[in-house]
Coordinates of C-alpha atoms in Angstrom, one line a residue:
Chain A
M1325 CA 0.0 0.0 0.0
S1326 CA 1.2 3.4 -0.8
V1327 CA 1.4 6.5 1.4
I1328 CA -1.2 9.1 0.4
L1329 CA -0.5 11.7 3.0
K1330 CA 2.7 12.4 4.9
A1331 CA 2.4 15.0 7.6
S1332 CA 5.7 16.0 9.1
H1333 CA 6.3 18.1 12.2
I1334 CA 3.1 20.2 11.8
C1335 CA 2.8 23.2 14.2
V1336 CA 0.0 25.7 14.2
A1337 CA -0.3 28.8 16.4
Y1338 CA -3.0 31.5 16.7
E1339 CA -1.8 34.8 18.0
G1340 CA 1.4 33.3 19.4
K1341 CA -0.4 30.5 21.2
K1342 CA 0.5 27.1 20.0
V1343 CA -2.5 24.9 19.3
V1344 CA -0.8 22.0 17.4
E1345 CA 2.7 21.0 18.2
N1346 CA 5.0 18.8 16.2
V1347 CA 2.6 16.3 14.7
S1348 CA 3.9 13.7 12.3
F1349 CA 2.1 10.8 10.8
E1350 CA 1.6 8.9 7.5
V1351 CA -1.7 7.8 6.1
E1352 CA -1.9 4.9 3.6
R1353 CA -4.2 4.6 0.6
G1354 CA -7.5 3.2 1.6
D1355 CA -7.2 3.9 5.3
Y1356 CA -10.1 5.1 7.4
L1357 CA -8.5 7.3 10.0
C1358 CA -10.4 8.9 12.9
I1359 CA -8.8 11.9 14.6
V1360 CA -10.0 11.9 18.2
G1361 CA -9.4 14.1 21.2
E1362 CA -11.2 16.3 23.6
N1363 CA -12.6 19.8 22.7
G1364 CA -10.0 22.4 21.9
T1365 CA -7.1 20.0 21.4
G1366 CA -6.3 21.2 17.9
K1367 CA -8.1 18.6 15.8
S1368 CA -9.7 21.1 13.4
S1369 CA -6.5 23.2 13.3
L1370 CA -4.4 20.2 12.4
V1371 CA -6.8 19.3 9.5
K1372 CA -7.0 22.9 8.3
A1373 CA -3.3 23.2 8.4
M1374 CA -2.9 20.1 6.3
L1375 CA -5.3 21.5 3.7
G1376 CA -3.6 24.8 3.7
L1377 CA -6.5 26.7 5.1
V1378 CA -4.6 28.1 8.1
P1379 CA -0.8 28.8 8.0
T1380 CA 1.5 26.4 9.7
C1381 CA 4.5 27.8 11.7
C1382 CA 6.5 24.8 10.8
G1383 CA 6.2 21.4 9.2
K1384 CA 4.1 20.4 6.2
A1385 CA 1.7 17.9 4.8
E1386 CA 2.4 16.3 1.5
F1387 CA -0.4 14.6 -0.4
N1388 CA 0.7 12.0 -2.8
L1389 CA -2.2 12.0 -5.3
K1390 CA -2.3 10.1 -8.6
N1391 CA -2.9 13.0 -11.0
G1392 CA -0.4 15.2 -9.2
R1393 CA -3.0 17.8 -8.6
K1394 CA -4.0 18.7 -5.1
R1395 CA -7.6 17.4 -5.1
I1396 CA -9.0 16.8 -1.7
G1397 CA -12.6 16.4 -0.8
Y1398 CA -13.2 18.5 2.3
L1399 CA -16.4 18.5 4.4
P1400 CA -16.0 21.5 6.7
Q1401 CA -17.6 21.8 10.2
Q1402 CA -21.3 22.7 9.9
N1403 CA -22.0 26.3 9.6
V1404 CA -25.3 27.6 10.8
M1405 CA -25.0 30.6 8.5
Q1406 CA -25.4 28.3 5.5
N1407 CA -28.9 27.3 6.6
N1408 CA -30.4 30.5 5.1
F1409 CA -28.2 30.6 2.1
P1410 CA -30.0 30.4 -1.2
A1411 CA -28.1 27.4 -2.8
S1412 CA -29.9 24.5 -4.4
V1413 CA -28.6 21.0 -3.8
K1414 CA -27.5 20.7 -7.5
E1415 CA -25.6 24.0 -7.3
T1416 CA -23.9 22.9 -4.1
V1417 CA -22.8 19.5 -5.4
L1418 CA -21.6 20.9 -8.7
S1419 CA -19.4 23.4 -7.0
G1420 CA -17.3 20.5 -5.8
C1421 CA -16.2 20.0 -9.4
L1422 CA -14.5 23.5 -9.4
S1423 CA -11.3 22.2 -7.8
G1424 CA -10.3 20.3 -10.9
M1425 CA -11.2 23.0 -13.4
K1426 CA -9.4 25.8 -15.2
F1427 CA -10.5 29.3 -16.1
P1428 CA -13.2 29.9 -17.4
K1429 CA -14.9 27.5 -15.0
I1430 CA -18.1 26.7 -16.7
Y1431 CA -19.7 23.3 -16.0
G1432 CA -19.8 21.0 -19.0
K1433 CA -21.2 17.5 -19.4
K1434 CA -18.4 15.9 -17.5
E1435 CA -19.1 17.9 -14.4
R1436 CA -22.8 17.5 -14.6
D1437 CA -22.4 13.7 -15.0
T1438 CA -20.0 13.5 -12.0
A1439 CA -22.4 15.5 -9.9
E1440 CA -25.4 13.4 -11.0
E1441 CA -23.5 10.2 -10.3
Y1442 CA -22.6 11.1 -6.7
M1443 CA -26.1 12.6 -6.0
K1444 CA -27.5 9.2 -7.1
Y1445 CA -24.9 7.3 -5.2
L1446 CA -25.8 9.1 -1.9
D1447 CA -29.5 9.1 -2.7
I1448 CA -30.1 12.8 -2.9
Y1449 CA -30.8 13.1 -6.6
E1450 CA -34.5 13.7 -6.0
L1451 CA -33.6 16.7 -3.8
G1452 CA -31.7 18.5 -6.6
K1453 CA -33.9 21.5 -6.9
K1454 CA -34.4 22.0 -3.2
S1455 CA -32.5 24.6 -1.2
V1456 CA -29.8 23.3 1.1
G1457 CA -31.5 25.2 3.9
E1458 CA -34.7 23.3 3.6
L1459 CA -33.1 19.9 4.1
S1460 CA -32.8 17.9 7.3
G1461 CA -29.4 17.7 8.9
G1462 CA -28.7 14.3 7.6
Q1463 CA -29.7 15.1 4.0
R1464 CA -27.6 18.3 4.1
Q1465 CA -24.5 16.4 5.2
R1466 CA -25.0 14.0 2.4
V1467 CA -25.1 16.9 0.0
F1468 CA -21.8 18.2 1.4
L1469 CA -20.4 14.7 1.1
A1470 CA -21.4 14.5 -2.5
R1471 CA -19.8 17.9 -3.1
A1472 CA -16.6 16.6 -1.4
L1473 CA -16.7 13.5 -3.6
C1474 CA -17.0 15.7 -6.7
A1475 CA -13.8 17.5 -5.6
A1476 CA -11.8 14.4 -5.0
D1477 CA -11.7 10.8 -6.0
E1478 CA -8.9 9.6 -3.7
I1479 CA -9.2 11.2 -0.3
L1480 CA -11.9 12.8 1.9
V1481 CA -11.3 15.0 4.9
L1482 CA -14.3 15.4 7.2
D1483 CA -14.6 17.7 10.2
E1484 CA -17.1 16.3 12.6
P1485 CA -19.6 15.2 10.0
V1486 CA -22.2 13.8 12.4
S1487 CA -22.3 16.6 15.0
G1488 CA -25.9 17.8 15.4
L1489 CA -27.4 14.7 13.6
D1490 CA -29.8 12.4 15.3
I1491 CA -28.8 8.8 15.9
N1492 CA -30.4 7.4 12.7
A1493 CA -29.0 10.2 10.5
A1494 CA -25.6 9.7 11.9
K1495 CA -25.8 5.9 11.3
D1496 CA -26.8 6.6 7.7
L1497 CA -23.9 8.9 7.2
Y1498 CA -21.5 6.4 8.7
N1499 CA -22.8 3.7 6.4
C1500 CA -22.3 6.1 3.4
L1501 CA -18.7 6.7 4.5
E1502 CA -18.1 3.0 4.9
K1503 CA -19.5 2.3 1.5
I1504 CA -17.3 5.1 -0.1
N1505 CA -14.2 3.8 1.7
K1506 CA -14.8 0.1 0.8
E1507 CA -16.4 0.3 -2.7
K1508 CA -14.4 3.2 -4.1
N1509 CA -11.3 2.7 -2.0
I1510 CA -11.3 6.4 -1.0
T1511 CA -9.1 7.3 1.9
I1512 CA -11.0 8.9 4.8
I1513 CA -9.7 11.2 7.4
M1514 CA -12.3 12.2 9.9
I1515 CA -12.4 14.3 13.0
S1516 CA -14.9 12.7 15.4
H1517 CA -16.3 13.2 18.8
D1518 CA -18.2 10.0 18.7
M1519 CA -15.7 7.5 20.1
Q1520 CA -18.0 4.5 19.8
S1521 CA -18.5 5.0 16.0
A1522 CA -14.9 6.0 15.5
L1523 CA -13.8 2.7 17.0
R1524 CA -16.4 0.8 15.0
Y1525 CA -15.7 2.1 11.6
A1526 CA -12.1 3.4 11.5
T1527 CA -9.0 1.3 10.8
K1528 CA -6.6 3.8 12.3
I1529 CA -6.9 6.2 15.2
L1530 CA -5.0 9.4 15.8
H1531 CA -5.4 10.8 19.3
L1532 CA -4.5 14.4 19.6
D1533 CA -4.0 16.6 22.6
K1534 CA -2.0 19.5 21.1
T1535 CA 0.7 17.0 20.4
L1536 CA 0.3 13.5 19.1
L1537 CA -0.6 11.1 21.9
F1538 CA -1.2 8.0 19.8
Y1539 CA -1.2 7.0 16.2
G1540 CA -1.7 3.5 15.0
S1541 CA -4.2 0.8 14.3
K1542 CA -7.6 0.7 16.1
E1543 CA -6.6 -2.6 17.7
D1544 CA -3.4 -1.2 19.2
Y1545 CA -5.3 1.9 20.3
L1546 CA -7.8 -0.2 22.3
L1547 CA -4.9 -1.7 24.2
S1548 CA -3.2 1.6 24.9
P1549 CA -3.8 3.7 28.0
Y1550 CA -5.1 6.6 25.9
S1551 CA -8.2 4.9 24.8
K1552 CA -9.4 4.7 28.4
R1553 CA -9.2 8.5 28.7
L1554 CA -11.9 9.2 26.0
L1555 CA -14.0 6.1 26.5
S1556 CA -14.6 6.5 30.2
Chain B
M679 CA -43.5 67.4 -22.4
G680 CA -44.0 63.7 -21.9
F681 CA -41.6 61.6 -19.8
L682 CA -40.1 59.6 -22.6
E683 CA -39.5 62.7 -24.7
V684 CA -37.6 64.3 -21.9
V685 CA -35.6 61.2 -21.3
F686 CA -34.4 60.9 -24.8
T687 CA -33.8 64.6 -25.5
N688 CA -32.3 66.0 -22.3
P689 CA -28.7 65.1 -21.9
L690 CA -29.0 65.4 -18.1
F691 CA -31.7 62.8 -18.1
I692 CA -29.8 60.4 -20.4
R693 CA -26.7 60.7 -18.3
G694 CA -28.6 60.2 -15.0
A695 CA -30.6 57.3 -16.4
A696 CA -27.5 55.6 -17.7
I697 CA -25.6 55.9 -14.5
G698 CA -28.6 54.9 -12.5
F699 CA -29.2 51.7 -14.4
L700 CA -25.5 50.7 -14.3
V701 CA -25.0 51.5 -10.7
S702 CA -28.2 49.7 -9.7
L703 CA -27.2 46.6 -11.6
C704 CA -23.7 46.6 -10.2
A705 CA -24.9 47.3 -6.6
A706 CA -27.4 44.4 -6.8
L707 CA -24.8 41.9 -8.1
L708 CA -22.2 42.8 -5.5
G709 CA -24.9 43.1 -3.0
V710 CA -25.9 39.4 -3.3
C711 CA -22.4 38.5 -2.1
L712 CA -22.2 41.2 0.6
V713 CA -25.5 40.3 2.0
L714 CA -24.9 36.6 2.0
K715 CA -21.5 37.1 3.5
R716 CA -23.1 39.2 6.2
C717 CA -21.0 42.2 5.5
S718 CA -23.5 44.5 3.9
M719 CA -22.8 47.0 6.6
I720 CA -19.4 47.5 4.9
G721 CA -21.4 49.3 2.1
D722 CA -22.9 51.6 4.7
G723 CA -19.5 52.4 6.3
L724 CA -18.0 53.1 2.9
S725 CA -20.7 55.5 1.9
H726 CA -20.0 57.5 5.1
V727 CA -16.3 57.5 4.4
A728 CA -17.0 58.7 0.9
F729 CA -19.1 61.5 2.3
G730 CA -16.4 62.6 4.6
T731 CA -13.7 62.6 1.9
L732 CA -15.9 64.3 -0.6
S733 CA -16.8 67.2 1.8
V734 CA -13.2 67.7 2.7
A735 CA -12.2 67.7 -1.0
V736 CA -14.9 70.2 -1.8
A737 CA -14.0 72.4 1.1
L738 CA -10.3 72.4 0.1
N739 CA -11.3 73.0 -3.5
F740 CA -9.8 69.7 -4.8
A741 CA -11.3 67.6 -7.5
P742 CA -13.7 65.4 -5.5
L743 CA -13.6 62.1 -7.3
V744 CA -9.8 62.0 -7.8
I745 CA -9.4 62.1 -4.0
T746 CA -12.4 60.2 -2.9
I747 CA -12.0 57.1 -5.0
P748 CA -8.6 56.0 -3.8
I749 CA -9.5 56.8 -0.2
V750 CA -12.7 54.9 -0.3
M751 CA -11.0 51.9 -2.0
L752 CA -8.4 51.9 0.7
S753 CA -11.0 52.0 3.4
A754 CA -12.8 49.1 1.7
F755 CA -9.7 47.1 1.8
F756 CA -9.2 48.0 5.5
L757 CA -12.8 47.3 6.5
L758 CA -12.6 43.9 4.9
R759 CA -9.5 43.0 6.9
L760 CA -11.3 44.4 10.0
S761 CA -14.3 42.2 9.5
E762 CA -12.0 39.2 9.2
S763 CA -10.0 39.8 12.3
S764 CA -11.6 38.3 15.4
S765 CA -10.0 40.7 17.9
I766 CA -12.0 43.7 17.0
K767 CA -15.8 43.5 16.5
G768 CA -16.3 44.4 12.9
D769 CA -19.8 45.9 13.2
S770 CA -18.9 48.3 16.0
A771 CA -15.7 49.3 14.2
I772 CA -17.7 50.1 11.1
A773 CA -20.1 52.2 13.2
L774 CA -17.3 54.2 14.7
I775 CA -15.7 54.8 11.3
S776 CA -19.0 55.8 9.8
S777 CA -19.9 58.4 12.4
T778 CA -16.3 59.8 12.5
S779 CA -16.2 60.2 8.7
L780 CA -19.7 61.8 8.8
A781 CA -18.6 64.2 11.5
I782 CA -15.4 65.2 9.6
G783 CA -17.5 65.7 6.5
V784 CA -20.0 67.9 8.2
A785 CA -17.3 69.9 10.0
A786 CA -15.3 70.4 6.8
A787 CA -18.4 71.6 5.0
S788 CA -19.3 74.1 7.6
L789 CA -15.7 75.4 8.0
G790 CA -15.2 75.6 4.3
G791 CA -18.6 77.3 3.8
V792 CA -19.8 74.7 1.3
T793 CA -22.8 73.3 3.1
K794 CA -25.0 73.7 0.0
S795 CA -23.0 71.4 -2.3
V796 CA -22.4 69.0 0.5
D797 CA -26.1 68.6 0.9
G798 CA -26.1 67.1 -2.5
Y799 CA -23.8 64.3 -1.3
M800 CA -25.9 63.6 1.8
F801 CA -29.2 63.1 -0.1
G802 CA -28.0 62.8 -3.7
S803 CA -29.4 64.1 -6.9
I804 CA -29.5 62.5 -10.3
W805 CA -29.1 66.0 -11.7
L806 CA -25.7 66.5 -10.1
V807 CA -24.2 63.7 -12.0
E808 CA -21.4 64.7 -14.3
M809 CA -19.8 63.2 -17.5
E810 CA -16.8 62.3 -15.4
E811 CA -18.8 59.8 -13.4
L812 CA -20.3 58.2 -16.5
Y813 CA -16.7 57.6 -17.8
I814 CA -15.9 55.8 -14.6
C815 CA -19.3 54.0 -14.4
I816 CA -19.2 52.3 -17.8
P817 CA -15.9 50.4 -17.4
L818 CA -16.9 49.7 -13.8
A819 CA -20.2 48.1 -14.9
A820 CA -18.4 46.2 -17.6
A821 CA -15.9 44.9 -15.1
V822 CA -18.6 43.8 -12.6
I823 CA -20.6 42.1 -15.3
A824 CA -17.6 40.4 -16.8
I825 CA -16.4 39.1 -13.5
F826 CA -19.9 37.8 -12.7
L827 CA -20.2 36.1 -16.0
L828 CA -16.7 34.6 -16.2
C829 CA -16.2 33.7 -12.5
Y830 CA -19.8 33.0 -11.6
N831 CA -19.1 29.5 -10.2
D832 CA -16.1 30.6 -8.2
I833 CA -18.1 33.5 -6.8
F834 CA -20.8 31.1 -5.7
L835 CA -18.4 28.9 -3.8
V836 CA -16.5 31.8 -2.2
T837 CA -19.7 33.3 -1.0
F838 CA -21.2 30.0 0.1
D839 CA -18.3 28.3 1.8
E840 CA -14.9 30.0 2.0
D841 CA -13.1 27.1 3.6
F842 CA -14.2 24.7 0.9
A843 CA -13.4 27.2 -1.8
K844 CA -9.9 27.5 -0.3
A845 CA -9.5 23.8 -0.2
S846 CA -10.5 23.7 -3.9
G847 CA -7.6 25.9 -4.7
I848 CA -9.6 29.1 -5.3
N849 CA -7.8 32.2 -4.3
V850 CA -10.4 33.5 -1.9
G851 CA -8.4 36.6 -0.8
V852 CA -8.2 37.9 -4.4
Y853 CA -11.9 37.6 -4.9
K854 CA -12.8 39.3 -1.6
T855 CA -10.4 42.2 -2.4
V856 CA -11.6 42.6 -5.9
M857 CA -15.2 42.6 -4.7
S858 CA -14.6 45.2 -2.0
L859 CA -12.7 47.5 -4.4
L860 CA -15.6 47.2 -6.9
T861 CA -18.1 47.9 -4.1
A862 CA -16.1 51.0 -3.1
L863 CA -16.4 52.3 -6.7
V864 CA -20.1 51.6 -7.0
I865 CA -20.7 53.4 -3.7
V866 CA -18.8 56.5 -4.7
I867 CA -20.6 56.8 -8.0
G868 CA -24.0 55.7 -6.6
M869 CA -23.7 58.3 -3.9
R870 CA -24.3 61.1 -6.3
I871 CA -27.7 59.7 -7.2
M872 CA -28.8 58.2 -3.9
G873 CA -26.8 60.1 -1.3
T874 CA -24.8 58.9 1.6
L875 CA -27.8 57.9 3.6
L876 CA -29.6 55.9 1.0
I877 CA -26.9 54.3 -1.2
S878 CA -26.6 51.1 0.9
S879 CA -30.2 50.3 0.2
L880 CA -29.2 49.7 -3.5
I881 CA -26.9 47.0 -2.2
I882 CA -29.1 45.4 0.3
F883 CA -32.7 45.6 -0.9
P884 CA -32.5 43.8 -4.3
S885 CA -30.9 40.6 -3.0
L886 CA -33.1 40.5 0.2
T887 CA -36.1 40.9 -2.0
A888 CA -35.0 38.2 -4.4
M889 CA -34.3 35.8 -1.5
R890 CA -37.9 36.0 -0.4
I891 CA -38.9 33.9 -3.4
F892 CA -35.8 32.3 -4.9
K893 CA -34.0 29.5 -3.2
S894 CA -31.1 29.0 -5.6
F895 CA -28.1 31.2 -6.0
K896 CA -28.7 31.6 -9.7
G897 CA -32.3 32.6 -9.1
V898 CA -31.3 35.2 -6.5
V899 CA -28.6 36.7 -8.7
I900 CA -30.9 37.0 -11.8
C901 CA -33.9 38.2 -9.8
S902 CA -32.0 40.8 -7.8
S903 CA -30.6 42.3 -10.9
A904 CA -34.0 42.5 -12.4
V905 CA -35.5 43.9 -9.2
A906 CA -32.7 46.5 -9.0
V907 CA -33.2 47.7 -12.6
A908 CA -37.0 47.8 -12.3
A909 CA -36.9 49.7 -9.0
F910 CA -34.6 52.2 -10.5
A911 CA -36.7 52.7 -13.6
L912 CA -39.9 53.0 -11.6
G913 CA -38.3 55.2 -9.0
F914 CA -37.0 57.5 -11.7
V915 CA -40.4 57.9 -13.3
V916 CA -42.1 58.5 -10.0
S917 CA -39.5 61.1 -9.0
Y918 CA -40.0 62.9 -12.3
Y919 CA -43.8 63.2 -11.8
T920 CA -43.8 63.9 -8.1
E921 CA -40.6 66.0 -7.9
M922 CA -39.5 63.7 -5.1
P923 CA -35.7 63.3 -4.7
T924 CA -34.8 60.3 -7.0
G925 CA -32.9 58.5 -4.2
A926 CA -35.9 58.5 -1.9
S927 CA -38.3 57.4 -4.5
I928 CA -36.0 54.5 -5.6
V929 CA -35.7 53.3 -2.0
I930 CA -39.5 53.5 -1.5
V931 CA -40.1 51.5 -4.7
N932 CA -37.5 49.0 -3.4
A933 CA -39.3 48.7 -0.1
L934 CA -42.6 48.1 -1.9
F935 CA -41.0 45.4 -4.0
F936 CA -39.7 43.8 -0.9
S937 CA -43.1 43.8 0.8
V938 CA -44.7 42.2 -2.3
F939 CA -42.0 39.6 -2.6
Y940 CA -42.2 38.9 1.1
A941 CA -46.0 38.3 0.9
I942 CA -45.6 36.1 -2.2
G943 CA -42.9 34.1 -0.5
K944 CA -45.0 33.6 2.6
L945 CA -48.1 32.6 0.6
A946 CA -46.1 30.2 -1.6
R947 CA -44.6 28.4 1.3
R948 CA -48.0 27.7 3.0

């Protein structure tokens, strides 16, 4: 198996205060990695730094993607502001295709087909004309998942995708992710608060508390003392 | 003389109408992004800065636009950074800047003894518009429309989800800077018609009106442009017959449109 992401010595600081310190790890193609840790331990910052959304003070993340282009499917933390935004499901999913396009970015048949494929794959095709704000939480997350899939066919990065979802909607989303991971062999990196599900679906666990506490397979994690901290 | 006859024969009318249409359209397009990004108050702040600078320029006998445009563009750049930084609350900072600029403008006008012409900036008048403004307005409108046509999909994503746009490799900073600079220009030009106090309504009303009914970004963009142009045309005609100030009648028409769209939106969702 080949390495798809190599993070080396990543540090992030906000206004002089370090929130992520010296984190290094490697992710292999097809992995399902859950990043766990308590609130405010730098999980989101680490992910954002890897994606280049916030500056790092040192270290870097290298993605080893097939086509050489940096195409990563990102599902950001939920943003309540988006609930009133006039964006149809179709517009939202299509916008995922932009990452692979060159100026002038006008959607052609290829993009429309990709969007349609993933909308059908995640069972939201019928919602196409609806506004994202009108959907239930679970449907909305599937829309954003479809958008992320349009952006990337190798790796997905998700920031707490199930927060705010009820148990059934969360279970649906986990099933979607498992399907994507297994059927399409897409690498998944997910920040999660939900330890039970993280341990159920993930193959690897990264436990963060500003620095890296644990990184390895799920089985090893369960034997390590760190797992007790979050499970209790 | 009938309205249409005047419109097509009087150069003042033609100039005013041309600028009005172009400014309304640009303000509506930029307004969709500003409103959705929750920074429509930047427009309001900029209009006050423009007022302050214009009054100072008039009092000192400088060419008003030459001084005002760069200063307002600079403020736009600065206000945008301000609204991004978490340490200062953007809205209160904008309020401070607005009232300070307004005070400086009023003081400069009274010290310089030019209160009369400054009145024109406060409430605006379509008859004060000069050729100079039309020369700025045409390329400005061309730029705004071209950017919206060519980069429409990027604009959607930057407005909707900045983080995802960044992760998709879109240069969000460039878009935001360009947008705020264009907004600054639209405000300086539009102020001559609408006045300091009313110009921000050109930015805010059309997109809010469109959002009552349309639920897709494309729908909102197209509808708000149509609403803006229609409101200007109607407001212009009304102000001609009633001798109301043009700015005021345009805002009133916009408010009426909003109420009608609001009612339709409510009824449609029942």
